Amino acid sequence: HAEWQARWEHTSVVMPNGSIILMGGSRGDTPRQVNDVWRSEDDGVTWKELPDPEWEARYGQAAVVMPDGSIILMGGSDDKYAYKNDVWRSDDGGEIWTRVAEHAEWPARYRHTSVAMPDGSIVIMGGRGESYAYMNDVWRSTDEGATWTQVAEHAEWTARWEHTSVVMPDGSIV
């Protein structure tokens, strides 16, 4: 058993050095939504809890690792179903977090997906927004999440949430 409590709708990333960072999520006890950060440096065998981050407890958020090894965490929902569109950055593997954008240009959402592109940009897609609406918009940031430009208001794929995405070696997104 891992040292962290069982949860769902958390996010995790693999760092360039191979360590795994697990962030936030929802648990079965109270408080349900958490803002804890855990790191494993031995392929998930053992875990160390890092200092509490500045971002509010949430679940359904997305996170990516940038080419420089920083972590960008975006959006999510708190325990009152208040969707978020904030962006946070950690330059030290999840120990210290700085808010990059309090309210990004994209509508607040959770259960969305995001990827870090080979050119260093970030793309965020879909999710569930206000009034529980499923989304199929696409947004891109070229400055590590500080500002965002809408790429597609309605992508050709059906609006969705709880999906995933990957970047292929040629830079395309699946």
Coordinates of N, CA and C in Angstrom, one line a residue:
H1 N 0.8 -1.2 0.0 CA 0.0 0.0 0.0 C 0.9 1.3 0.0
A2 N 0.5 2.2 -0.8 CA 1.2 3.5 -0.9 C 0.9 4.3 0.4
E3 N 1.8 5.2 0.7 CA 1.6 6.0 1.9 C 0.5 7.0 1.8
W4 N 0.1 7.4 0.6 CA -1.1 8.3 0.4 C -2.4 7.5 0.5
Q5 N -3.4 8.2 0.9 CA -4.7 7.6 1.0 C -5.4 7.4 -0.3
A6 N -6.1 6.3 -0.5 CA -6.8 6.0 -1.8 C -7.7 7.2 -2.2
R7 N -7.7 7.4 -3.5 CA -8.4 8.6 -4.1 C -8.7 8.3 -5.5
W8 N -9.5 9.3 -6.1 CA -9.9 9.2 -7.5 C -9.8 10.7 -8.0
E9 N -9.8 10.8 -9.3 CA -9.7 12.1 -10.0 C -8.6 13.0 -9.5
H10 N -7.5 12.3 -9.3 CA -6.2 13.0 -9.0 C -5.5 13.2 -10.3
T11 N -4.3 13.7 -10.3 CA -3.5 13.8 -11.5 C -2.1 13.4 -11.1
S12 N -1.3 13.0 -12.1 CA 0.1 12.6 -11.8 C 0.9 12.8 -13.1
V13 N 2.2 13.1 -12.9 CA 3.1 13.3 -14.0 C 4.4 12.5 -13.7
V14 N 5.1 12.2 -14.7 CA 6.5 11.6 -14.6 C 7.5 12.7 -14.9
M15 N 8.4 12.9 -14.0 CA 9.4 13.9 -14.2 C 10.6 13.4 -15.1
P16 N 11.4 14.3 -15.6 CA 12.5 13.9 -16.5 C 13.5 12.9 -15.8
N17 N 13.6 13.0 -14.5 CA 14.5 12.1 -13.7 C 13.8 10.8 -13.4
G18 N 12.5 10.6 -13.8 CA 11.8 9.3 -13.5 C 11.0 9.3 -12.3
S19 N 11.1 10.4 -11.5 CA 10.2 10.4 -10.3 C 8.7 10.6 -10.7
I20 N 7.8 10.2 -9.9 CA 6.4 10.3 -10.1 C 5.9 11.3 -9.1
I21 N 5.1 12.3 -9.6 CA 4.4 13.3 -8.7 C 2.9 13.1 -8.8
L22 N 2.2 12.9 -7.7 CA 0.8 12.7 -7.6 C 0.2 13.9 -6.9
M23 N -0.9 14.5 -7.4 CA -1.4 15.7 -6.9 C -2.9 15.7 -6.8
G24 N -3.4 16.1 -5.6 CA -4.8 16.3 -5.3 C -5.7 15.1 -5.5
G25 N -7.0 15.4 -5.7 CA -7.9 14.3 -6.0 C -9.0 14.4 -4.9
S26 N -9.8 13.3 -4.9 CA -11.0 13.2 -4.0 C -10.9 11.9 -3.3
R27 N -11.1 11.9 -2.0 CA -11.0 10.7 -1.2 C -12.4 10.3 -0.7
G28 N -12.5 9.2 0.0 CA -13.8 8.7 0.5 C -14.1 9.3 1.9
D29 N -13.1 9.9 2.5 CA -13.4 10.5 3.9 C -13.6 12.0 3.8
T30 N -13.5 12.6 4.9 CA -13.6 14.1 5.0 C -12.3 14.7 5.4
P31 N -11.8 15.7 4.8 CA -12.3 16.4 3.6 C -12.1 15.5 2.4
R32 N -13.1 15.5 1.5 CA -13.0 14.7 0.3 C -12.0 15.2 -0.7
Q33 N -12.0 16.5 -1.0 CA -11.0 17.0 -2.0 C -9.8 17.4 -1.2
V34 N -8.6 17.1 -1.8 CA -7.4 17.3 -1.1 C -6.4 18.1 -2.0
N35 N -5.4 18.8 -1.4 CA -4.4 19.5 -2.2 C -3.0 19.0 -1.8
D36 N -2.9 17.7 -1.5 CA -1.6 17.2 -1.1 C -0.8 16.8 -2.4
V37 N 0.5 16.7 -2.2 CA 1.4 16.4 -3.3 C 2.3 15.3 -2.8
W38 N 2.5 14.3 -3.5 CA 3.4 13.1 -3.1 C 4.4 12.8 -4.3
R39 N 5.6 12.4 -3.9 CA 6.6 12.1 -4.8 C 7.2 10.7 -4.5
S40 N 7.4 9.9 -5.6 CA 8.0 8.6 -5.5 C 9.3 8.7 -6.4
E41 N 10.4 8.3 -5.8 CA 11.6 8.2 -6.6 C 12.1 6.8 -6.9
D42 N 11.2 5.8 -6.6 CA 11.6 4.4 -6.8 C 10.4 3.7 -7.5
D43 N 9.9 4.3 -8.5 CA 8.9 3.7 -9.4 C 7.6 3.4 -8.6
G44 N 7.2 4.2 -7.6 CA 6.0 4.0 -6.9 C 6.1 3.0 -5.7
V45 N 7.2 2.5 -5.3 CA 7.3 1.6 -4.2 C 7.1 2.4 -2.9
T46 N 7.8 3.5 -2.7 CA 7.6 4.4 -1.5 C 7.3 5.8 -2.0
W47 N 6.6 6.5 -1.1 CA 6.2 7.9 -1.4 C 6.5 8.8 -0.3
K48 N 6.8 10.1 -0.6 CA 7.1 11.1 0.4 C 6.1 12.2 0.1
E49 N 5.4 12.7 1.2 CA 4.5 13.8 1.1 C 5.3 15.1 1.1
L50 N 5.0 15.9 0.1 CA 5.7 17.2 0.0 C 4.9 18.3 0.7
P51 N 5.5 19.5 0.9 CA 4.7 20.5 1.6 C 3.4 20.8 0.9
D52 N 2.4 21.2 1.7 CA 1.1 21.6 1.2 C 1.3 22.7 0.1
P53 N 0.7 22.6 -1.0 CA 0.8 23.6 -2.1 C -0.1 24.8 -1.8
E54 N 0.1 25.8 -2.5 CA -0.8 27.0 -2.3 C -2.1 26.9 -3.0
W55 N -2.2 26.0 -3.9 CA -3.5 25.8 -4.6 C -4.5 25.1 -3.8
E56 N -5.8 25.5 -4.0 CA -6.9 24.9 -3.2 C -7.1 23.5 -3.5
A57 N -7.7 22.8 -2.5 CA -8.0 21.3 -2.7 C -8.9 21.2 -3.9
R58 N -8.7 20.2 -4.7 CA -9.5 20.0 -6.0 C -9.3 18.6 -6.5
Y59 N -10.2 18.3 -7.4 CA -10.2 17.0 -8.1 C -10.5 17.3 -9.6
G60 N -10.2 16.4 -10.5 CA -10.5 16.5 -11.9 C -9.6 17.6 -12.6
Q61 N -8.5 17.9 -12.0 CA -7.5 18.8 -12.6 C -6.6 18.1 -13.6
A62 N -5.9 18.9 -14.4 CA -4.9 18.4 -15.4 C -3.6 18.9 -15.0
A63 N -2.5 18.2 -15.4 CA -1.2 18.6 -15.1 C -0.3 18.1 -16.2
V64 N 0.8 18.8 -16.6 CA 1.7 18.4 -17.6 C 3.1 18.8 -17.1
V65 N 4.1 18.1 -17.6 CA 5.5 18.4 -17.3 C 6.1 19.2 -18.6
M66 N 6.7 20.3 -18.4 CA 7.2 21.1 -19.5 C 8.6 20.6 -19.8
P67 N 9.1 21.0 -21.0 CA 10.4 20.6 -21.4 C 11.5 21.0 -20.4
D68 N 11.4 22.0 -19.6 CA 12.4 22.4 -18.6 C 12.2 21.7 -17.3
G69 N 11.2 20.7 -17.2 CA 11.0 20.0 -16.0 C 10.1 20.6 -15.0
S70 N 9.5 21.7 -15.3 CA 8.5 22.3 -14.4 C 7.2 21.6 -14.6
I71 N 6.3 21.7 -13.6 CA 5.0 21.1 -13.6 C 4.0 22.2 -13.7
I72 N 3.0 22.1 -14.6 CA 1.9 23.0 -14.7 C 0.6 22.3 -14.4
L73 N -0.1 22.8 -13.4 CA -1.4 22.2 -13.0 C -2.5 23.2 -13.3
M74 N -3.6 22.7 -13.9 CA -4.7 23.6 -14.4 C -6.1 23.1 -14.1
G75 N -6.9 24.0 -13.6 CA -8.3 23.8 -13.4 C -8.7 22.8 -12.4
G76 N -9.9 22.2 -12.5 CA -10.4 21.2 -11.5 C -11.6 21.8 -10.9
S77 N -12.1 21.1 -9.8 CA -13.3 21.4 -9.1 C -13.1 21.3 -7.6
D78 N -13.7 22.2 -6.8 CA -13.6 22.0 -5.4 C -14.8 21.2 -4.9
D79 N -14.9 21.0 -3.6 CA -16.0 20.2 -3.0 C -17.4 20.8 -3.1
K80 N -17.5 22.0 -3.6 CA -18.8 22.6 -3.8 C -19.1 22.7 -5.3
Y81 N -18.4 22.0 -6.1 CA -18.5 22.0 -7.5 C -18.3 23.3 -8.2
A82 N -17.4 24.1 -7.6 CA -17.0 25.3 -8.2 C -15.8 25.0 -9.1
Y83 N -16.0 25.1 -10.4 CA -15.0 24.8 -11.3 C -14.0 25.9 -11.4
K84 N -12.7 25.5 -11.7 CA -11.6 26.5 -11.6 C -11.0 26.6 -13.0
N85 N -10.4 27.8 -13.2 CA -9.6 28.0 -14.5 C -8.3 28.7 -14.1
D86 N -7.7 28.3 -12.9 CA -6.4 28.8 -12.5 C -5.3 27.9 -13.0
V87 N -4.1 28.5 -13.0 CA -2.9 27.7 -13.5 C -1.8 27.9 -12.5
W88 N -1.2 26.8 -12.1 CA -0.1 26.8 -11.1 C 1.1 26.2 -11.7
R89 N 2.3 26.6 -11.2 CA 3.6 26.1 -11.7 C 4.5 25.7 -10.5
S90 N 5.2 24.6 -10.7 CA 6.2 24.2 -9.7 C 7.5 24.0 -10.5
D91 N 8.6 24.7 -10.1 CA 9.9 24.5 -10.8 C 10.8 23.5 -10.0
D92 N 10.3 22.9 -8.9 CA 11.2 22.1 -8.1 C 10.5 20.7 -7.8
G93 N 9.8 20.2 -8.8 CA 9.3 18.8 -8.6 C 8.1 18.8 -7.6
G94 N 7.4 19.9 -7.5 CA 6.1 19.8 -6.6 C 6.3 20.3 -5.2
E95 N 7.5 20.9 -4.9 CA 7.7 21.4 -3.5 C 7.1 22.7 -3.3
I96 N 7.3 23.7 -4.2 CA 6.8 25.0 -4.1 C 6.0 25.3 -5.4
W97 N 4.8 26.0 -5.2 CA 3.9 26.3 -6.3 C 3.7 27.8 -6.4
T98 N 3.6 28.3 -7.6 CA 3.4 29.7 -7.9 C 2.2 29.8 -8.8
R99 N 1.3 30.7 -8.5 CA 0.1 30.9 -9.4 C 0.6 31.6 -10.6
V100 N 0.3 31.1 -11.8 CA 0.7 31.7 -13.1 C -0.4 32.5 -13.6
A101 N -1.7 32.0 -13.4 CA -2.9 32.7 -13.9 C -4.0 32.4 -12.9
E102 N -4.6 33.5 -12.4 CA -5.7 33.3 -11.4 C -6.9 32.9 -12.2
H103 N -7.2 33.5 -13.3 CA -8.3 33.2 -14.2 C -7.8 33.1 -15.6
A104 N -7.5 32.0 -16.1 CA -7.1 31.8 -17.5 C -8.2 32.2 -18.5
E105 N -7.9 32.4 -19.7 CA -8.9 32.8 -20.7 C -9.9 31.7 -21.0
W106 N -9.5 30.5 -20.8 CA -10.5 29.4 -21.0 C -11.5 29.3 -19.9
P107 N -12.8 28.9 -20.3 CA -13.8 28.8 -19.2 C -13.4 27.7 -18.2
A108 N -13.8 28.0 -16.9 CA -13.5 27.1 -15.8 C -14.1 25.7 -16.2
R109 N -13.3 24.6 -15.7 CA -13.7 23.3 -16.1 C -13.0 22.3 -15.2
Y110 N -13.5 21.0 -15.3 CA -12.8 19.9 -14.6 C -13.0 18.7 -15.5
R111 N -12.2 17.6 -15.1 CA -12.2 16.4 -15.9 C -11.9 16.6 -17.4
H112 N -11.0 17.6 -17.6 CA -10.5 17.9 -19.0 C -9.1 17.2 -19.2
T113 N -8.5 17.4 -20.3 CA -7.2 16.8 -20.6 C -6.3 17.9 -21.1
S114 N -5.0 17.7 -21.0 CA -4.0 18.6 -21.4 C -2.7 17.9 -21.8
V115 N -2.0 18.5 -22.7 CA -0.7 17.9 -23.1 C 0.3 19.1 -23.2
A116 N 1.6 18.7 -23.0 CA 2.7 19.6 -23.3 C 3.3 19.2 -24.6
M117 N 3.3 20.2 -25.5 CA 3.8 19.9 -26.9 C 5.3 20.0 -27.0
P118 N 5.8 19.4 -28.1 CA 7.3 19.4 -28.3 C 7.9 20.8 -28.4
D119 N 7.1 21.8 -28.8 CA 7.6 23.2 -29.0 C 7.5 23.9 -27.6
G120 N 7.1 23.3 -26.5 CA 7.0 23.9 -25.3 C 5.6 24.6 -25.0
S121 N 4.7 24.5 -25.9 CA 3.4 25.0 -25.6 C 2.5 24.0 -24.9
I122 N 1.4 24.4 -24.3 CA 0.5 23.6 -23.6 C -0.9 23.7 -24.3
V123 N -1.5 22.5 -24.5 CA -2.9 22.5 -25.1 C -3.8 21.9 -24.1
I124 N -5.0 22.5 -23.9 CA -6.0 22.1 -23.0 C -7.3 21.8 -23.8
M125 N -8.0 20.7 -23.5 CA -9.1 20.3 -24.4 C -10.3 19.7 -23.5
G126 N -11.5 20.1 -24.0 CA -12.7 19.5 -23.4 C -12.9 19.7 -21.9
G127 N -13.6 18.8 -21.4 CA -14.0 18.8 -20.0 C -15.4 19.0 -19.7
R128 N -15.7 19.3 -18.5 CA -17.1 19.7 -18.1 C -17.0 21.1 -17.5
G129 N -17.9 21.9 -17.9 CA -17.9 23.3 -17.4 C -19.2 23.6 -16.7
E130 N -19.4 24.9 -16.5 CA -20.6 25.4 -15.8 C -21.9 24.8 -16.4
S131 N -22.8 24.7 -15.5 CA -24.1 24.0 -15.9 C -23.9 22.6 -16.4
Y132 N -22.8 22.0 -16.0 CA -22.5 20.6 -16.3 C -22.4 20.3 -17.8
A133 N -22.1 21.4 -18.6 CA -22.0 21.2 -20.0 C -20.7 20.5 -20.4
Y134 N -20.8 19.6 -21.3 CA -19.6 18.9 -21.9 C -19.0 19.9 -22.9
M135 N -17.7 19.9 -23.0 CA -17.0 20.8 -23.8 C -16.1 20.1 -24.9
N136 N -15.9 20.8 -26.0 CA -15.0 20.3 -27.0 C -14.2 21.5 -27.6
D137 N -13.9 22.5 -26.7 CA -13.0 23.6 -27.1 C -11.6 23.2 -26.9
V138 N -10.7 23.9 -27.6 CA -9.3 23.7 -27.5 C -8.5 25.0 -27.3
W139 N -7.7 25.1 -26.4 CA -6.9 26.3 -26.0 C -5.4 26.0 -26.0
R140 N -4.6 27.0 -26.3 CA -3.1 26.8 -26.3 C -2.4 27.9 -25.6
S141 N -1.4 27.6 -24.9 CA -0.6 28.6 -24.2 C 0.9 28.4 -24.7
T142 N 1.5 29.5 -25.1 CA 2.9 29.5 -25.5 C 3.8 30.1 -24.4
D143 N 3.3 30.5 -23.3 CA 4.1 31.1 -22.2 C 3.8 30.4 -20.9
E144 N 3.8 29.1 -20.9 CA 3.7 28.2 -19.7 C 2.5 28.5 -18.9
G145 N 1.4 28.8 -19.6 CA 0.1 28.9 -18.9 C -0.3 30.3 -18.4
A146 N 0.5 31.3 -18.7 CA 0.2 32.6 -18.3 C -1.0 33.2 -19.1
T147 N -0.9 33.0 -20.4 CA -2.0 33.4 -21.3 C -2.4 32.3 -22.3
W148 N -3.6 32.4 -22.8 CA -4.2 31.3 -23.6 C -4.9 31.9 -24.8
T149 N -4.8 31.2 -25.9 CA -5.5 31.5 -27.1 C -6.4 30.3 -27.5
Q150 N -7.6 30.6 -27.9 CA -8.5 29.6 -28.3 C -8.1 29.1 -29.8
V151 N -7.9 27.8 -29.9 CA -7.5 27.2 -31.2 C -8.8 26.8 -31.9
A152 N -9.8 26.2 -31.1 CA -11.0 25.8 -31.7 C -12.1 26.0 -30.7
E153 N -13.2 26.6 -31.1 CA -14.4 26.8 -30.3 C -15.1 25.5 -30.1
H154 N -15.2 24.8 -31.2 CA -15.9 23.5 -31.2 C -15.1 22.6 -32.1
A155 N -14.2 21.8 -31.5 CA -13.4 20.8 -32.3 C -14.3 19.8 -33.0
E156 N -13.8 19.1 -34.0 CA -14.6 18.1 -34.7 C -15.0 16.9 -33.9
W157 N -14.4 16.7 -32.8 CA -14.7 15.5 -31.9 C -15.9 15.9 -31.0
T158 N -16.7 15.0 -30.7 CA -17.9 15.2 -29.8 C -17.4 15.7 -28.4
A159 N -18.2 16.7 -27.9 CA -17.9 17.2 -26.6 C -17.8 16.1 -25.6
R160 N -16.9 16.2 -24.7 CA -16.6 15.1 -23.7 C -15.9 15.6 -22.5
W161 N -15.9 14.7 -21.5 CA -15.1 14.9 -20.3 C -14.6 13.5 -19.9
E162 N -13.7 13.5 -18.9 CA -13.1 12.3 -18.4 C -12.3 11.5 -19.5
H163 N -11.8 12.3 -20.5 CA -11.1 11.7 -21.6 C -9.6 11.9 -21.3
T164 N -8.8 11.4 -22.3 CA -7.3 11.5 -22.1 C -6.8 11.9 -23.5
S165 N -5.5 12.3 -23.5 CA -4.9 12.6 -24.8 C -3.4 12.4 -24.7
V166 N -2.7 12.2 -25.8 CA -1.3 12.0 -25.8 C -0.7 12.7 -27.0
V167 N 0.5 13.1 -27.0 CA 1.2 13.7 -28.1 C 2.1 12.7 -28.8
M168 N 1.9 12.6 -30.1 CA 2.7 11.6 -30.8 C 4.0 12.2 -31.2
P169 N 5.0 11.3 -31.6 CA 6.3 11.8 -31.9 C 6.4 12.9 -33.0
D170 N 5.3 12.9 -33.9 CA 5.3 13.9 -35.0 C 4.6 15.2 -34.5
G171 N 4.2 15.3 -33.2 CA 3.6 16.5 -32.7 C 2.1 16.6 -32.8
S172 N 1.5 15.5 -33.4 CA 0.0 15.5 -33.4 C -0.5 15.0 -32.1
I173 N -1.8 15.3 -31.8 CA -2.4 15.0 -30.6 C -3.5 13.9 -30.9
V174 N -3.5 12.9 -30.1 CA -4.6 11.8 -30.3 C -5.4 11.8 -29.0

